[in-house]
Amino acid sequence: MTWMRWAPAMEQALYDPDGGFYRRPEGPAGHFRTSVHASPRFARAVARLLLEVDAALGRPEELALVDVGAGRGELLTGVLAELPGEVLARLRPYGVEIAERPAGLPSTALWTDEVPRGLTGLLFANEWLDNVPLDVGEVDEDGVLRYREVDTATGGERLGEPVSAADAAWAERWWPVGHPGDFVEFGGTRDAAWARAVAGLERGLAVAVDYGHTADRRPPFGTLAGFRGGREVAPVPDGSCDVTAHVALDSAAAPALHSLWTTQRDALRALGVSGARPPLALASTDPAGYLRALGGAGEGAELTDPAGLGAFGWLAQAVRMPAPEALAALPGWQTLTS
């Protein structure tokens, strides 16, 4: 048996150069379906968001598009296909990912394992933060908050050492616990990862999209899960499956920025994605067009389903720019002070 805290166990299982899950050639699409894989309408919505960011920034001479956790470049490729030539001529696209550069990626796209610095544009992280490794804790019978340790071969767990002062402070601020059996997933590593990513923008909009929660709805028993071959499995950190946990999106938000928390359903609707059926009259005047529109409506409905992909959280943060037009109309924007 090899016992570890969850953060190093996840790091090894997901990213180890010799067998980490995200090093596999099939990529994430071989095991689970994200919004990017569900419909080209998702990339189309991100392209519209990029155009609105471009307009809000005054159409800079060089415009960046940064896809963080780019997988095999599916979103990046889809967005580039939707942009007009005038924007493409100014665009500097980046895919940020630990895996090798995928075949077929447009030659204009730069592939890197670190978020570049000094950029102006849109930074978009779709289902990235949930795979940033984190530790897990539980309050023992004596009221002491301890790390949970995992056997990397079987997924079995046990209580380990008392948590560090930093993790105790994070829990006190963001996920208070105190009774025996209380459970916490420490989000400090995600907060730091997002802060580093946002710091790459000199001006622009940073968006994190993930299954998440906020202080009023913390999951009492945690959210650790595994996925393999399209199915949910036990989160055994042995490299054979994805290991993920939902994101505390309120703690992740970088301070002193104009910020919005919303749902994917509301964000995509604001960006023109609809699940509404086309008018039935179109079936008689343009049958082929009706079928295309009907298929598109089905894809839109899946992306905005409040019980599915539409339940994802969007954290949008504006860095030295006004909110883009479509998202600016959504309620809930606030400027964070701490």
CSV table of C-alpha atoms in Angstrom, one decimal, residues 70-232:
chain,number,residue,atom,x,y,z
A,70,ALA,CA,-6.9,22.9,-23.8
A,71,GLY,CA,-7.2,19.1,-24.0
A,72,ARG,CA,-6.5,18.2,-27.6
A,73,GLY,CA,-7.3,21.7,-28.9
A,74,GLU,CA,-11.0,21.1,-29.7
A,75,LEU,CA,-12.3,24.4,-28.3
A,76,LEU,CA,-9.4,26.4,-29.7
A,77,THR,CA,-9.9,24.9,-33.2
A,78,GLY,CA,-13.7,25.4,-33.0
A,79,VAL,CA,-13.4,29.1,-31.9
A,80,LEU,CA,-10.9,29.9,-34.7
A,81,ALA,CA,-13.2,28.5,-37.3
A,82,GLU,CA,-16.0,30.9,-36.2
A,83,LEU,CA,-13.9,34.2,-36.4
A,84,PRO,CA,-13.9,36.7,-39.2
A,85,GLY,CA,-10.7,37.3,-41.1
A,86,GLU,CA,-10.1,40.8,-39.7
A,87,VAL,CA,-10.0,39.3,-36.2
A,88,LEU,CA,-7.9,36.3,-37.1
A,89,ALA,CA,-5.3,38.7,-38.6
A,90,ARG,CA,-4.9,40.2,-35.1
A,91,LEU,CA,-5.4,37.1,-33.1
A,92,ARG,CA,-2.7,35.3,-31.0
A,93,PRO,CA,-4.2,32.0,-29.9
A,94,TYR,CA,-2.7,29.9,-27.2
A,95,GLY,CA,-3.4,26.3,-26.0
A,96,VAL,CA,-2.2,25.7,-22.4
A,97,GLU,CA,-1.9,22.0,-21.7
A,98,ILE,CA,0.7,19.5,-20.4
A,99,ALA,CA,0.1,17.0,-23.2
A,100,GLU,CA,1.9,17.2,-26.5
A,101,ARG,CA,0.7,19.5,-29.2
A,102,PRO,CA,-2.2,17.7,-31.0
A,103,ALA,CA,-2.0,17.0,-34.7
A,104,GLY,CA,-4.3,19.2,-36.8
A,105,LEU,CA,-4.1,22.2,-34.6
A,106,PRO,CA,-4.0,25.4,-36.7
A,107,SER,CA,-0.4,26.5,-37.3
A,108,THR,CA,-1.2,30.0,-35.8
A,109,ALA,CA,-1.9,28.5,-32.4
A,110,LEU,CA,0.9,28.4,-29.8
A,111,TRP,CA,1.0,25.4,-27.5
A,112,THR,CA,2.5,25.8,-24.1
A,113,ASP,CA,2.4,24.3,-20.6
A,114,GLU,CA,2.3,27.7,-18.9
A,115,VAL,CA,-0.1,30.7,-19.2
A,116,PRO,CA,1.8,33.4,-21.0
A,117,ARG,CA,2.1,36.9,-19.5
A,118,GLY,CA,1.3,40.4,-20.6
A,119,LEU,CA,-1.7,39.5,-22.8
A,120,THR,CA,-4.7,41.4,-23.9
A,121,GLY,CA,-7.8,39.4,-24.7
A,122,LEU,CA,-9.8,36.4,-23.4
A,123,LEU,CA,-8.6,33.7,-21.1
A,124,PHE,CA,-11.0,30.8,-21.0
A,125,ALA,CA,-10.6,27.7,-18.7
A,126,ASN,CA,-13.3,25.1,-19.4
A,127,GLU,CA,-13.3,22.2,-16.8
A,128,TRP,CA,-9.7,22.9,-15.8
A,129,LEU,CA,-9.9,23.9,-12.1
A,130,ASP,CA,-11.7,20.7,-11.1
A,131,ASN,CA,-8.5,18.8,-12.1
A,132,VAL,CA,-6.1,21.0,-10.1
A,133,PRO,CA,-5.1,18.7,-7.2
A,134,LEU,CA,-6.5,19.4,-3.8
A,135,ASP,CA,-6.3,18.0,-0.3
A,136,VAL,CA,-9.3,16.7,1.6
A,137,GLY,CA,-10.0,16.9,5.3
A,138,GLU,CA,-12.3,15.6,8.0
A,139,VAL,CA,-13.0,16.4,11.6
A,140,ASP,CA,-12.0,13.5,13.9
A,141,GLU,CA,-13.9,12.4,17.1
A,142,ASP,CA,-11.9,14.9,19.2
A,143,GLY,CA,-12.8,17.8,17.0
A,144,VAL,CA,-9.4,18.0,15.2
A,145,LEU,CA,-9.4,18.7,11.5
A,146,ARG,CA,-7.1,16.2,9.8
A,147,TYR,CA,-6.1,15.4,6.3
A,148,ARG,CA,-7.7,12.3,4.6
A,149,GLU,CA,-5.1,10.0,3.1
A,150,VAL,CA,-5.7,7.6,0.2
A,151,ASP,CA,-4.2,4.3,-0.8
A,152,THR,CA,-3.2,4.9,-4.3
A,153,ALA,CA,-3.7,1.3,-5.3
A,154,THR,CA,-7.2,0.7,-3.9
A,155,GLY,CA,-8.8,4.1,-3.2
A,156,GLY,CA,-9.2,3.2,0.5
A,157,GLU,CA,-9.0,6.2,2.9
A,158,ARG,CA,-7.9,6.9,6.5
A,159,LEU,CA,-7.3,10.0,8.6
A,160,GLY,CA,-3.8,11.4,8.7
A,161,GLU,CA,-2.1,14.4,10.3
A,162,PRO,CA,-3.8,17.6,11.5
A,163,VAL,CA,-4.1,20.1,8.7
A,164,SER,CA,-1.6,23.0,8.2
A,165,ALA,CA,-2.3,26.5,9.5
A,166,ALA,CA,-2.9,27.7,5.9
A,167,ASP,CA,-5.5,25.0,5.2
A,168,ALA,CA,-7.2,25.6,8.6
A,169,ALA,CA,-7.4,29.3,7.8
A,170,TRP,CA,-8.9,28.5,4.3
A,171,ALA,CA,-11.5,26.3,5.8
A,172,GLU,CA,-12.4,28.8,8.5
A,173,ARG,CA,-12.9,31.5,5.8
A,174,TRP,CA,-14.6,29.4,3.1
A,175,TRP,CA,-15.8,26.0,4.4
A,176,PRO,CA,-16.3,26.1,8.2
A,177,VAL,CA,-16.4,22.8,9.9
A,178,GLY,CA,-16.4,21.8,13.6
A,179,HIS,CA,-18.3,18.6,14.2
A,180,PRO,CA,-16.9,15.1,14.1
A,181,GLY,CA,-17.3,13.7,10.5
A,182,ASP,CA,-17.5,17.2,8.9
A,183,PHE,CA,-15.8,17.1,5.5
A,184,VAL,CA,-13.9,19.8,3.5
A,185,GLU,CA,-12.1,19.9,0.2
A,186,PHE,CA,-9.4,22.6,0.5
A,187,GLY,CA,-9.6,25.0,-2.4
A,188,GLY,CA,-6.3,26.9,-1.8
A,189,THR,CA,-4.5,25.2,-4.6
A,190,ARG,CA,-7.3,26.1,-7.1
A,191,ASP,CA,-7.3,29.7,-5.8
A,192,ALA,CA,-3.6,30.0,-6.4
A,193,ALA,CA,-3.8,28.3,-9.8
A,194,TRP,CA,-6.6,30.7,-11.0
A,195,ALA,CA,-4.7,33.7,-9.6
A,196,ARG,CA,-1.6,32.7,-11.6
A,197,ALA,CA,-3.8,32.3,-14.8
A,198,VAL,CA,-5.6,35.7,-14.3
A,199,ALA,CA,-2.2,37.3,-13.8
A,200,GLY,CA,-1.4,36.5,-17.4
A,201,LEU,CA,-3.8,39.2,-18.5
A,202,GLU,CA,-2.6,42.8,-18.8
A,203,ARG,CA,-6.2,43.6,-19.9
A,204,GLY,CA,-9.1,41.3,-20.7
A,205,LEU,CA,-11.6,38.9,-19.5
A,206,ALA,CA,-10.9,35.6,-17.6
A,207,VAL,CA,-13.6,33.0,-17.4
A,208,ALA,CA,-13.5,29.7,-15.5
A,209,VAL,CA,-16.2,27.2,-16.3
A,210,ASP,CA,-16.7,24.2,-14.0
A,211,TYR,CA,-19.1,22.2,-11.8
A,212,GLY,CA,-18.8,24.3,-8.6
A,213,HIS,CA,-20.4,25.6,-5.4
A,214,THR,CA,-20.4,28.7,-3.2
A,215,ALA,CA,-20.5,29.2,0.5
A,216,ASP,CA,-24.3,28.9,0.7
A,217,ARG,CA,-24.2,25.4,-0.9
A,218,ARG,CA,-21.1,23.5,0.1
A,219,PRO,CA,-21.5,19.7,-0.4
A,220,PRO,CA,-21.6,18.1,3.0
A,221,PHE,CA,-19.8,14.9,1.9
A,222,GLY,CA,-17.5,16.3,-0.7
A,223,THR,CA,-17.4,15.7,-4.5
A,224,LEU,CA,-14.4,13.6,-5.3
A,225,ALA,CA,-15.3,11.4,-8.3
A,226,GLY,CA,-13.6,9.3,-11.0
A,227,PHE,CA,-14.4,8.9,-14.7
A,228,ARG,CA,-13.3,6.4,-17.2
A,229,GLY,CA,-14.6,5.3,-20.6
A,230,GLY,CA,-17.7,7.5,-20.3
A,231,ARG,CA,-18.8,6.3,-16.9
A,232,GLU,CA,-18.4,7.4,-13.3
